[in-house]
Coordinates of N, CA and C and ligand atoms in Angstrom, one line a residue:
M1049 N 61.3 134.9 -129.6 CA 61.9 134.4 -128.8 C 60.5 132.9 -128.9
T1050 N 61.3 131.8 -129.0 CA 60.5 130.8 -128.9 C 60.6 130.5 -127.2
S1051 N 59.6 128.9 -127.7 CA 59.4 128.5 -126.2 C 60.5 127.6 -125.8
G1052 N 61.9 127.0 -126.6 CA 62.8 126.6 -126.5 C 63.7 127.3 -125.8
G1053 N 63.4 127.3 -124.7 CA 64.5 128.2 -123.8 C 65.9 127.9 -123.9
A1054 N 66.3 126.7 -123.7 CA 67.5 126.1 -123.9 C 68.2 126.2 -124.9
Q1055 N 67.6 126.4 -126.3 CA 68.3 126.0 -127.4 C 69.5 126.8 -128.1
A1056 N 70.3 126.0 -128.5 CA 71.6 126.7 -129.1 C 71.1 127.0 -130.7
G1057 N 70.4 126.5 -131.1 CA 70.4 126.2 -132.7 C 69.0 126.9 -133.1
E1058 N 69.3 127.1 -134.5 CA 67.9 127.5 -135.2 C 66.9 126.3 -135.4
V1059 N 66.0 126.2 -135.0 CA 65.0 125.3 -135.1 C 63.8 125.7 -136.1
W1060 N 63.8 124.5 -137.2 CA 62.5 124.5 -138.2 C 62.0 123.3 -137.7
T1061 N 60.6 123.5 -138.0 CA 59.8 122.2 -137.9 C 58.8 121.9 -139.3
I1062 N 59.3 120.6 -139.9 CA 58.1 120.2 -140.7 C 56.8 119.5 -140.2
V1063 N 56.0 119.8 -140.6 CA 54.5 119.4 -140.2 C 53.8 118.5 -141.7
V1064 N 54.1 117.4 -141.4 CA 53.2 116.7 -142.7 C 51.8 116.3 -142.4
A1065 N 51.3 117.1 -143.7 CA 49.8 116.9 -143.1 C 49.4 116.7 -145.0
A1066 N 49.8 115.9 -145.7 CA 49.6 115.5 -147.0 C 49.1 114.2 -147.2
G1067 N 49.0 113.4 -146.0 CA 47.9 111.9 -145.9 C 46.9 111.7 -146.3
S1068 N 46.0 110.9 -146.8 CA 45.1 110.7 -147.2 C 43.6 110.2 -146.6
G1069 N 44.2 110.5 -145.1 CA 42.9 109.7 -144.2 C 42.4 108.6 -144.6
S1070 N 43.0 107.7 -145.2 CA 41.9 106.6 -145.6 C 41.3 105.7 -144.5
R1071 N 41.8 105.5 -143.2 CA 41.4 104.8 -142.4 C 40.5 105.6 -141.2
F1072 N 40.4 107.2 -141.6 CA 39.5 107.5 -140.8 C 38.6 108.1 -141.8
G1073 N 38.6 107.9 -143.3 CA 37.5 107.9 -144.1 C 36.9 109.3 -144.3
A1074 N 37.7 110.4 -144.2 CA 37.6 111.7 -144.5 C 38.7 112.4 -144.4
D1075 N 38.8 113.7 -144.6 CA 39.8 114.5 -144.1 C 40.0 114.9 -142.6
K1076 N 40.5 113.9 -142.0 CA 40.9 113.9 -140.5 C 41.6 115.5 -140.1
L1077 N 42.2 116.0 -140.7 CA 42.7 117.2 -140.1 C 41.9 118.5 -140.3
A1078 N 41.0 118.4 -140.8 CA 39.8 119.5 -141.1 C 39.0 119.6 -140.0
V1079 N 38.7 118.3 -139.0 CA 38.3 118.1 -138.3 C 38.2 119.3 -136.7
A1080 N 36.9 119.9 -136.4 CA 37.1 120.9 -135.4 C 37.7 120.4 -134.4
L1081 N 38.5 120.9 -133.9 CA 38.8 120.0 -132.1 C 38.5 120.8 -131.0
D1082 N 38.6 122.2 -131.0 CA 39.0 123.0 -130.2 C 38.1 124.3 -130.3
G1083 N 36.4 124.4 -130.3 CA 35.8 125.4 -131.0 C 36.0 125.2 -132.6
D1084 N 36.5 126.3 -133.3 CA 36.6 126.5 -134.7 C 37.9 125.6 -134.9
R1085 N 38.8 125.4 -134.1 CA 40.1 125.3 -134.8 C 40.3 123.6 -134.8
T1086 N 41.0 123.7 -136.0 CA 41.0 121.9 -136.6 C 42.2 121.3 -136.3
V1087 N 42.1 120.3 -136.1 CA 43.3 119.3 -136.1 C 44.6 120.1 -136.8
L1088 N 44.7 120.4 -137.9 CA 46.1 121.1 -138.6 C 46.0 122.3 -137.7
D1089 N 44.7 123.1 -137.4 CA 45.2 124.2 -136.7 C 46.1 124.2 -135.6
V1090 N 45.6 123.7 -134.4 CA 46.0 122.9 -133.3 C 47.8 122.7 -133.5
S1091 N 48.0 121.8 -134.2 CA 49.4 121.3 -134.6 C 50.2 122.2 -135.0
L1092 N 49.6 123.1 -135.9 CA 50.6 123.9 -136.7 C 50.6 125.3 -135.6
D1093 N 49.9 125.4 -134.9 CA 50.3 126.6 -133.6 C 51.5 126.5 -132.7
T1094 N 51.3 125.1 -132.5 CA 52.3 124.8 -131.5 C 53.5 124.7 -132.2
A1095 N 53.3 124.3 -133.8 CA 54.8 123.9 -134.0 C 55.3 125.4 -134.3
L1096 N 54.6 126.5 -135.0 CA 54.9 127.9 -135.1 C 55.5 128.4 -134.0
S1097 N 54.8 128.0 -132.7 CA 55.6 128.5 -131.7 C 56.7 128.0 -130.8
A1098 N 56.9 126.9 -131.4 CA 58.1 126.3 -130.5 C 59.4 126.6 -131.8
S1099 N 59.4 127.1 -132.9 CA 60.4 127.1 -133.9 C 60.7 128.0 -134.5
R1100 N 61.4 128.8 -135.0 CA 62.2 129.8 -135.8 C 61.1 129.8 -137.4
G1101 N 60.7 128.7 -137.7 CA 60.1 128.7 -139.1 C 59.5 127.1 -139.2
V1102 N 58.5 127.1 -139.8 CA 57.5 125.9 -140.1 C 57.2 125.7 -141.6
V1103 N 57.3 124.4 -142.2 CA 57.3 124.1 -143.5 C 56.3 123.0 -143.4
L1104 N 54.7 123.9 -143.9 CA 53.8 122.8 -144.1 C 53.9 121.7 -145.0
V1105 N 53.8 120.8 -145.0 CA 53.2 120.0 -146.4 C 52.0 119.7 -146.7
V1106 N 51.3 119.7 -147.8 CA 50.0 119.7 -148.0 C 49.9 118.7 -149.5
R1107 N 48.6 118.2 -149.4 CA 48.6 117.2 -150.5 C 48.3 118.6 -151.7
A1108 N 49.1 117.6 -152.8 CA 49.1 118.6 -154.3 C 48.2 119.4 -154.7
N1109 N 46.6 119.0 -154.3 CA 45.8 119.7 -154.9 C 45.3 120.4 -153.9
D1110 N 45.9 121.2 -152.9 CA 45.3 121.7 -151.3 C 45.4 123.4 -152.3
P1111 N 44.5 124.2 -151.7 CA 44.4 125.6 -152.1 C 45.4 126.4 -151.5
M1112 N 45.8 126.0 -150.2 CA 46.9 126.5 -149.4 C 48.1 126.7 -149.9
L1113 N 48.4 126.1 -151.4 CA 49.7 126.0 -151.8 C 49.5 127.2 -152.8
Y1114 N 48.7 127.9 -152.8 CA 48.3 129.0 -154.0 C 48.0 130.3 -153.1
G1115 N 48.2 130.5 -151.8 CA 48.4 131.6 -151.4 C 49.4 132.4 -151.0
V1116 N 49.4 133.5 -150.3 CA 51.0 134.2 -150.5 C 51.6 134.0 -149.3
P1117 N 52.4 133.0 -149.4 CA 53.5 132.9 -148.5 C 53.8 133.9 -146.7
V1118 N 53.4 133.6 -146.0 CA 53.8 134.5 -145.2 C 54.9 134.0 -144.2
D1119 N 56.0 134.3 -144.3 CA 57.1 134.0 -143.1 C 56.9 133.9 -141.9
P1120 N 57.1 133.0 -141.0 CA 57.6 131.8 -141.2 C 57.5 130.8 -141.4
L1121 N 56.0 130.6 -142.1 CA 55.3 129.4 -142.5 C 55.4 129.4 -143.9
R1122 N 56.3 128.3 -144.6 CA 56.5 127.7 -146.3 C 55.4 126.7 -146.3
I1123 N 54.5 126.7 -147.3 CA 53.8 125.6 -147.7 C 54.3 125.0 -148.8
V1124 N 54.3 123.4 -148.9 CA 54.8 122.8 -150.4 C 53.8 121.5 -150.3
A1125 N 54.1 121.0 -151.7 CA 53.2 119.8 -151.9 C 53.7 118.7 -151.6
G1126 N 53.3 117.7 -150.6 CA 53.6 116.6 -150.5 C 53.8 115.4 -151.5
G1127 N 54.3 113.9 -151.2 CA 54.2 112.9 -152.0 C 53.3 111.8 -151.4
D1128 N 53.9 110.5 -152.5 CA 53.1 109.4 -152.7 C 53.3 108.8 -150.8
T1129 N 54.0 108.7 -150.1 CA 54.6 108.4 -148.8 C 54.9 109.4 -148.3
R1130 N 54.6 109.2 -146.6 CA 55.3 110.1 -145.7 C 56.4 110.3 -146.1
S1131 N 57.7 109.5 -146.2 CA 59.1 109.7 -146.0 C 59.1 110.8 -147.8
A1132 N 58.4 110.8 -148.7 CA 58.7 111.4 -149.6 C 57.7 112.5 -149.4
S1133 N 56.7 112.8 -148.4 CA 56.2 114.3 -148.1 C 57.2 115.0 -147.1
V1134 N 58.1 114.1 -146.0 CA 58.9 115.0 -145.3 C 60.1 115.4 -146.6
R1135 N 60.5 114.5 -147.4 CA 61.5 114.9 -148.4 C 61.2 116.3 -148.9
N1136 N 60.1 116.3 -149.6 CA 59.6 117.7 -150.0 C 60.0 118.8 -149.1
G1137 N 59.1 118.7 -147.8 CA 59.4 119.2 -146.7 C 60.9 119.9 -146.3
L1138 N 61.2 118.8 -146.4 CA 63.4 119.3 -146.2 C 63.5 119.9 -147.2
A1139 N 63.2 119.7 -148.4 CA 63.8 121.0 -149.6 C 63.7 122.3 -149.3
A1140 N 62.6 122.3 -148.4 CA 62.3 124.0 -148.2 C 62.5 124.4 -147.0
V1141 N 63.1 123.5 -146.4 CA 63.9 124.4 -144.9 C 65.2 125.0 -145.4
P1142 N 65.7 126.2 -145.3 CA 66.5 126.9 -145.1 C 67.9 126.3 -144.5
D1143 N 69.0 127.0 -145.2 CA 70.2 126.1 -144.6 C 70.5 126.7 -143.5
T1144 N 70.3 127.8 -143.0 CA 70.2 128.5 -141.7 C 69.9 127.2 -140.5
A1145 N 69.0 126.4 -141.1 CA 68.2 125.7 -139.8 C 69.4 124.8 -139.2
D1146 N 69.5 124.8 -137.9 CA 70.8 123.9 -137.0 C 69.9 122.2 -137.0
F1147 N 68.6 122.4 -136.5 CA 67.9 121.6 -136.0 C 66.4 121.3 -136.9
V1148 N 66.2 120.6 -137.3 CA 65.0 119.9 -138.0 C 64.2 118.8 -137.2
L1149 N 62.9 119.5 -136.8 CA 61.7 118.7 -136.0 C 60.8 118.0 -137.5
V1150 N 60.0 116.9 -137.2 CA 59.2 116.5 -138.1 C 58.2 115.9 -137.5
H1151 N 56.8 116.5 -137.8 CA 55.7 116.5 -136.9 C 54.7 116.2 -137.6
D1152 N 53.9 114.9 -137.3 CA 52.7 114.7 -137.7 C 51.6 115.6 -137.5
A1153 N 50.7 116.1 -138.6 CA 50.0 117.1 -138.2 C 48.6 116.3 -137.6
A1154 N 48.6 115.3 -137.5 CA 47.4 114.2 -137.1 C 47.3 114.1 -135.7
R1155 N 48.8 114.6 -135.2 CA 49.2 114.3 -133.6 C 49.0 116.0 -132.8
P1156 N 47.6 116.7 -132.5 CA 47.7 117.8 -132.2 C 47.9 117.5 -130.8
G1157 N 48.0 116.6 -130.3 CA 48.3 116.7 -128.6 C 50.0 117.2 -128.0
A1158 N 50.5 117.0 -129.0 CA 52.2 117.5 -128.8 C 52.3 119.1 -128.1
D1159 N 52.6 119.1 -127.3 CA 52.8 120.4 -126.8 C 53.8 121.3 -126.9
A1160 N 54.0 122.2 -126.0 CA 55.1 123.4 -126.2 C 56.3 122.5 -124.9
A1161 N 56.2 121.8 -124.3 CA 56.5 121.1 -123.3 C 57.3 120.0 -123.7
L1162 N 56.7 119.0 -124.8 CA 57.4 117.8 -125.6 C 58.2 118.5 -126.7
Y1163 N 58.0 119.9 -127.4 CA 58.9 120.1 -128.3 C 60.0 120.8 -127.1
D1164 N 59.9 121.1 -126.5 CA 61.0 121.3 -125.5 C 62.3 120.9 -125.0
R1165 N 61.2 119.2 -124.9 CA 62.3 118.3 -124.4 C 63.1 117.7 -125.7
V1166 N 62.4 117.8 -126.5 CA 62.8 117.1 -127.7 C 64.4 118.2 -128.2
I1167 N 64.1 119.3 -128.2 CA 65.0 120.5 -128.5 C 66.2 120.6 -127.7
E1168 N 65.8 120.2 -126.0 CA 66.7 120.6 -125.5 C 67.6 119.2 -125.5
A1169 N 67.2 117.9 -125.9 CA 68.1 116.7 -126.3 C 69.1 117.0 -127.0
L1170 N 68.3 117.8 -128.5 CA 69.2 118.3 -130.1 C 70.4 119.4 -129.2
S1171 N 70.4 120.2 -128.4 CA 71.0 121.3 -127.6 C 71.9 120.5 -127.2
Q1172 N 71.8 119.5 -126.5 CA 73.1 118.7 -125.6 C 73.5 117.7 -126.8
G1173 N 73.5 117.9 -128.2 CA 74.1 117.3 -128.9 C 74.0 115.7 -129.3
A1174 N 72.2 115.4 -129.1 CA 71.9 114.3 -129.7 C 71.7 114.5 -131.0
Q1175 N 71.4 113.7 -132.1 CA 71.7 113.4 -133.4 C 70.1 113.3 -134.1
A1176 N 69.7 112.1 -133.5 CA 68.1 112.1 -133.3 C 67.3 112.0 -131.9
V1177 N 66.5 112.4 -132.0 CA 65.6 112.3 -130.8 C 64.0 112.1 -130.8
V1178 N 63.7 111.0 -130.4 CA 62.6 110.6 -130.7 C 61.8 110.5 -129.1
P1179 N 60.5 111.0 -129.2 CA 59.7 111.1 -127.7 C 59.1 109.8 -127.8
A1180 N 58.8 109.0 -126.4 CA 58.4 107.5 -126.6 C 57.5 107.7 -125.2
V1181 N 56.8 106.6 -125.2 CA 56.0 106.2 -124.2 C 55.7 104.9 -124.2
P1182 N 55.9 104.5 -122.7 CA 55.8 103.0 -122.1 C 54.3 102.4 -122.9
V1183 N 54.8 101.1 -123.2 CA 53.4 100.3 -123.6 C 52.6 99.9 -122.8
V1184 N 51.2 99.9 -123.0 CA 50.1 99.9 -121.5 C 50.0 98.5 -121.8
D1185 N 49.7 98.1 -122.9 CA 49.1 96.5 -122.9 C 50.0 95.7 -122.6
T1186 N 49.2 94.5 -122.4 CA 50.1 93.3 -122.1 C 50.6 92.2 -123.6
I1187 N 51.6 92.3 -124.1 CA 52.1 92.1 -125.4 C 52.3 90.5 -125.7
R1188 N 52.1 90.1 -126.8 CA 52.5 88.4 -127.1 C 53.0 88.8 -128.7
S1189 N 53.9 88.0 -129.3 CA 54.3 88.3 -130.5 C 53.1 87.2 -131.2
T1190 N 53.5 87.1 -132.4 CA 52.5 86.4 -133.2 C 52.8 85.2 -133.4
D1191 N 53.8 84.5 -132.8 CA 54.3 83.0 -132.5 C 53.5 82.5 -131.6
G1192 N 52.7 83.7 -130.3 CA 52.4 83.5 -129.4 C 53.1 83.4 -127.9
S1193 N 54.2 83.8 -127.9 CA 55.2 84.0 -126.8 C 54.9 85.5 -126.4
Q1194 N 55.2 85.1 -124.9 CA 54.8 86.7 -124.3 C 56.4 87.7 -124.5
V1195 N 56.1 89.0 -124.5 CA 57.1 89.8 -125.1 C 57.1 90.8 -123.9
D1196 N 58.3 90.9 -123.4 CA 58.5 91.9 -122.5 C 58.0 93.2 -122.3
R1197 N 57.0 93.7 -122.2 CA 56.8 95.0 -122.4 C 57.8 96.4 -121.7
N1198 N 58.3 95.9 -120.6 CA 59.1 96.6 -119.8 C 60.1 97.3 -121.5
Q1199 N 60.2 96.3 -122.1 CA 61.2 96.7 -123.0 C 60.9 97.4 -123.8
L1200 N 59.8 97.8 -123.9 CA 59.2 98.4 -125.2 C 58.7 100.1 -125.1
R1201 N 59.1 100.4 -126.0 CA 58.4 102.1 -126.5 C 57.7 102.3 -127.2
A1202 N 56.3 103.1 -127.2 CA 55.8 103.3 -128.5 C 56.1 105.0 -128.8
V1203 N 56.3 105.1 -130.0 CA 57.1 106.1 -130.5 C 56.1 107.2 -131.1
Q1204 N 56.7 108.5 -131.0 CA 55.8 109.7 -131.7 C 56.4 110.7 -132.0
T1205 N 55.8 111.5 -132.3 CA 56.6 112.7 -133.2 C 55.9 114.0 -132.3
P1206 N 56.5 115.3 -131.8 CA 57.9 115.7 -133.3 C 58.9 115.0 -132.7
Q1207 N 59.6 114.4 -133.9 CA 60.9 113.5 -133.8 C 62.1 114.9 -134.2
G1208 N 63.2 114.7 -133.7 CA 64.1 115.9 -133.9 C 65.1 115.7 -134.0
F1209 N 66.1 116.1 -135.2 CA 67.4 115.9 -135.7 C 68.5 116.8 -136.2
D1210 N 69.7 116.5 -135.7 CA 70.8 117.6 -136.4 C 70.1 117.5 -138.0
A1211 N 70.2 118.7 -138.6 CA 69.6 119.1 -140.1 C 70.8 118.3 -141.2
A1212 N 72.2 118.2 -140.4 CA 72.6 117.5 -141.7 C 72.5 116.0 -141.6
A1213 N 72.3 115.7 -140.5 CA 71.9 114.1 -140.3 C 70.7 113.8 -141.4
L1214 N 69.4 114.9 -141.3 CA 68.4 114.0 -141.4 C 68.3 114.3 -143.0
R1215 N 69.3 115.7 -143.4 CA 69.1 115.6 -144.8 C 70.1 114.6 -145.5
T1216 N 71.1 114.0 -144.9 CA 71.8 113.0 -145.4 C 70.7 111.7 -145.5
A1217 N 70.3 111.4 -144.4 CA 69.6 110.2 -144.3 C 67.8 110.0 -145.4
H1218 N 67.8 111.2 -145.6 CA 66.5 111.6 -146.9 C 67.3 111.5 -148.3
A1219 N 68.8 111.9 -148.1 CA 69.0 111.8 -149.8 C 68.9 110.8 -150.4
A1220 N 69.4 109.5 -149.7 CA 68.8 108.3 -150.7 C 67.2 107.9 -151.2
G1221 N 66.4 108.8 -150.8 CA 65.0 108.4 -151.2 C 64.5 107.1 -150.8
A1222 N 65.0 106.6 -149.3 CA 64.5 105.6 -148.9 C 63.4 105.7 -148.4
D1223 N 62.1 104.8 -148.1 CA 61.0 105.2 -147.1 C 60.9 104.0 -146.1
A1224 N 60.4 104.7 -144.8 CA 60.7 104.3 -143.9 C 59.1 105.0 -142.8
T1225 N 58.7 104.2 -141.8 CA 57.2 104.8 -141.5 C 57.8 106.2 -140.5
D1226 N 59.0 106.1 -139.8 CA 59.5 107.1 -139.3 C 60.7 107.7 -139.9
D1227 N 61.3 108.9 -139.3 CA 62.3 109.5 -139.8 C 63.1 109.0 -139.0
A1228 N 63.3 108.7 -137.8 CA 64.4 108.1 -137.0 C 64.9 106.9 -137.7
S1229 N 64.2 106.2 -138.1 CA 64.6 104.4 -138.9 C 65.7 105.2 -139.5
L1230 N 65.6 106.2 -140.5 CA 66.3 106.2 -141.8 C 67.5 106.7 -141.1
V1231 N 67.5 107.7 -139.9 CA 68.6 108.6 -139.5 C 69.5 107.4 -139.0
E1232 N 68.7 106.6 -138.1 CA 69.4 105.5 -137.5 C 70.2 104.9 -138.6
A1233 N 69.6 104.1 -139.4 CA 70.2 103.3 -140.5 C 71.4 104.6 -141.3
A1234 N 71.5 105.5 -141.3 CA 72.6 106.2 -141.8 C 73.7 106.3 -140.7
G1235 N 73.7 105.6 -139.6 CA 74.6 105.6 -138.5 C 74.5 106.4 -137.0
A1236 N 73.2 107.3 -137.3 CA 72.9 107.7 -136.2 C 72.4 107.2 -135.0
Q1237 N 72.9 107.4 -133.6 CA 71.9 107.3 -132.4 C 70.9 107.5 -131.9
V1238 N 69.9 107.2 -131.7 CA 68.6 107.6 -131.4 C 68.3 107.5 -130.2
V1239 N 68.4 109.0 -129.2 CA 67.8 109.5 -128.1 C 66.5 109.3 -127.8
L1240 N 65.9 108.7 -126.9 CA 64.7 108.7 -126.2 C 64.4 109.6 -125.3
V1241 N 63.3 110.4 -125.4 CA 63.0 111.8 -124.4 C 61.6 111.2 -124.3
A1242 N 61.1 111.4 -122.9 CA 59.4 111.5 -122.7 C 58.6 111.7 -123.5
G1243 N 57.7 111.1 -124.1 CA 56.5 111.3 -124.9 C 55.5 111.7 -124.2
D1244 N 54.5 111.8 -124.7 CA 53.2 112.2 -123.7 C 52.0 111.4 -124.0
V1245 N 51.3 110.7 -123.4 CA 49.8 109.7 -123.4 C 48.9 110.4 -124.2
R1246 N 49.0 111.9 -124.2 CA 47.6 112.7 -124.5 C 48.2 113.1 -126.3
N1247 N 49.6 112.6 -126.4 CA 49.8 113.1 -127.9 C 49.4 112.1 -128.7
L1248 N 48.4 111.4 -128.8 CA 47.6 110.7 -130.1 C 47.6 110.7 -131.0
K1249 N 47.7 110.1 -131.9 CA 47.9 110.4 -133.7 C 45.9 110.1 -134.0
V1250 N 45.3 110.8 -134.7 CA 44.1 110.6 -135.2 C 44.2 109.7 -136.3
T1251 N 43.8 108.6 -135.8 CA 43.9 107.4 -137.1 C 42.4 107.1 -137.5
H1252 N 41.7 106.7 -136.5 CA 40.3 106.1 -136.7 C 39.1 107.1 -136.2
P1253 N 38.0 107.2 -136.4 CA 37.0 108.6 -136.3 C 36.8 108.6 -134.6
G1254 N 36.5 107.5 -134.0 CA 36.8 107.6 -132.5 C 37.7 108.5 -131.7
D1255 N 39.2 108.4 -132.3 CA 40.2 109.1 -132.0 C 39.8 110.7 -131.2
V1256 N 38.8 111.3 -132.5 CA 38.7 112.7 -132.1 C 38.2 113.0 -130.8
E1257 N 36.9 112.0 -130.4 CA 36.1 112.5 -129.4 C 37.4 111.8 -128.1
V1258 N 38.2 110.9 -128.2 CA 39.2 110.7 -127.4 C 40.1 112.2 -127.1
L1259 N 40.9 112.4 -128.1 CA 41.5 113.6 -127.8 C 40.6 114.5 -127.4
R1260 N 39.9 114.6 -127.4 CA 39.1 116.5 -127.1 C 38.7 116.3 -125.6
S1261 N 38.3 114.9 -125.1 CA 38.5 115.1 -123.9 C 39.9 115.1 -123.0
L1262 N 40.9 114.6 -123.6 CA 42.0 114.5 -123.0 C 42.7 116.1 -123.3
L1263 N 42.6 116.9 -124.3 CA 42.9 118.0 -124.6 C 42.3 119.3 -124.2
Y1264 N 40.9 118.8 -124.1 CA 40.0 120.2 -123.5 C 38.9 119.7 -123.1
P1265 N 39.4 119.1 -121.6 CA 38.3 118.4 -120.8 C 37.3 119.4 -120.3
H1266 N 37.4 120.6 -120.3 CA 36.3 121.3 -119.6 C 35.3 122.0 -120.8
S1267 N 35.4 121.8 -122.2 CA 34.2 122.5 -123.3 C 33.5 121.1 -123.2
S1268 N 32.3 121.9 -123.7 CA 31.1 121.2 -123.8 C 31.6 120.3 -125.2
Ligands
LIG613 N1 51.1 112.1 -144.4 C1 51.8 112.7 -145.7 N2 51.9 112.6 -146.4 C2 51.5 111.3 -146.9 C3 51.1 110.1 -146.0 C4 50.8 110.7 -144.7 O1 52.1 114.0 -145.4 N3 51.8 110.7 -148.3 C5 51.1 112.3 -143.1 C6 49.6 112.4 -142.6 O2 48.9 113.8 -143.3 C7 49.8 112.4 -141.1 C8 50.9 111.6 -141.1 O3 51.8 111.6 -142.0 O4 49.9 113.9 -140.4 C9 50.5 110.6 -140.3 O5 50.2 109.5 -141.0 P1 48.9 108.8 -141.1 O6 48.6 109.0 -139.6 O7 49.3 107.6 -141.4 O8 47.8 109.6 -142.0 P2 47.4 109.4 -143.4 O9 48.2 108.5 -143.9 O10 46.5 110.6 -144.0 O11 46.4 108.2 -143.0 P3 46.0 106.5 -143.5 O12 47.0 105.9 -143.4 O13 44.8 106.5 -142.5 O14 45.6 107.3 -145.1
LIG614 MG1 49.1 106.6 -143.6

């Protein structure tokens, strides 16, 4: 049984972990977050408990590629761009999957409740589901004019898709910063669900401290 109580279909999650961490300046996914558990461990554990199976996408030289595969975790090599990494992951998702979620390994704060919200919307028939949070900063456009932040949402992962819609969207080999953009360009409507302010992406070194205090406030 997975945590997605209402789910009617088989859920697989692609966890993309094949980036170079250039803004972080080191392997950000290997940083310890909760005791010995790394950013990658935390992201992977939640994905595994919310899904029938997980495809983990790692860099082409990662020793994890040569381990013995343990279903339901499949490990494949990524590509030069995030979209290429997702495509490689998608090729390893079995045809039995009804819903495919795509999650950045760099977002360890995505919890089971967030996965449930995404899966629930898919179960209700959505083709593309994006968790999003209100923008807290006051925003201006580059020409200096004000932008109404109430009209804006910041987009997170895991994003969820009808499996066929995601496969169609990625078939052309296009590149985008997220998957919902590709699925939308292929004609699907994007449904927003509530994201989580703790679901930050580790991008710069200081982000790890912020995440530790948000996710594990009682650890020393
Ligand atoms: N990612 C990936 N394959 C790529 C690029 C990114 O699997 N070719 C993954 C990263 O590992 C990360 C997620 O996509 O989990 C979001 O990317 P980002 O936060 O930009 O991570 P990096 O690309 O590693 O960092 P940077 O852009 O600073 O180099
Ligand atoms: Mg990147």
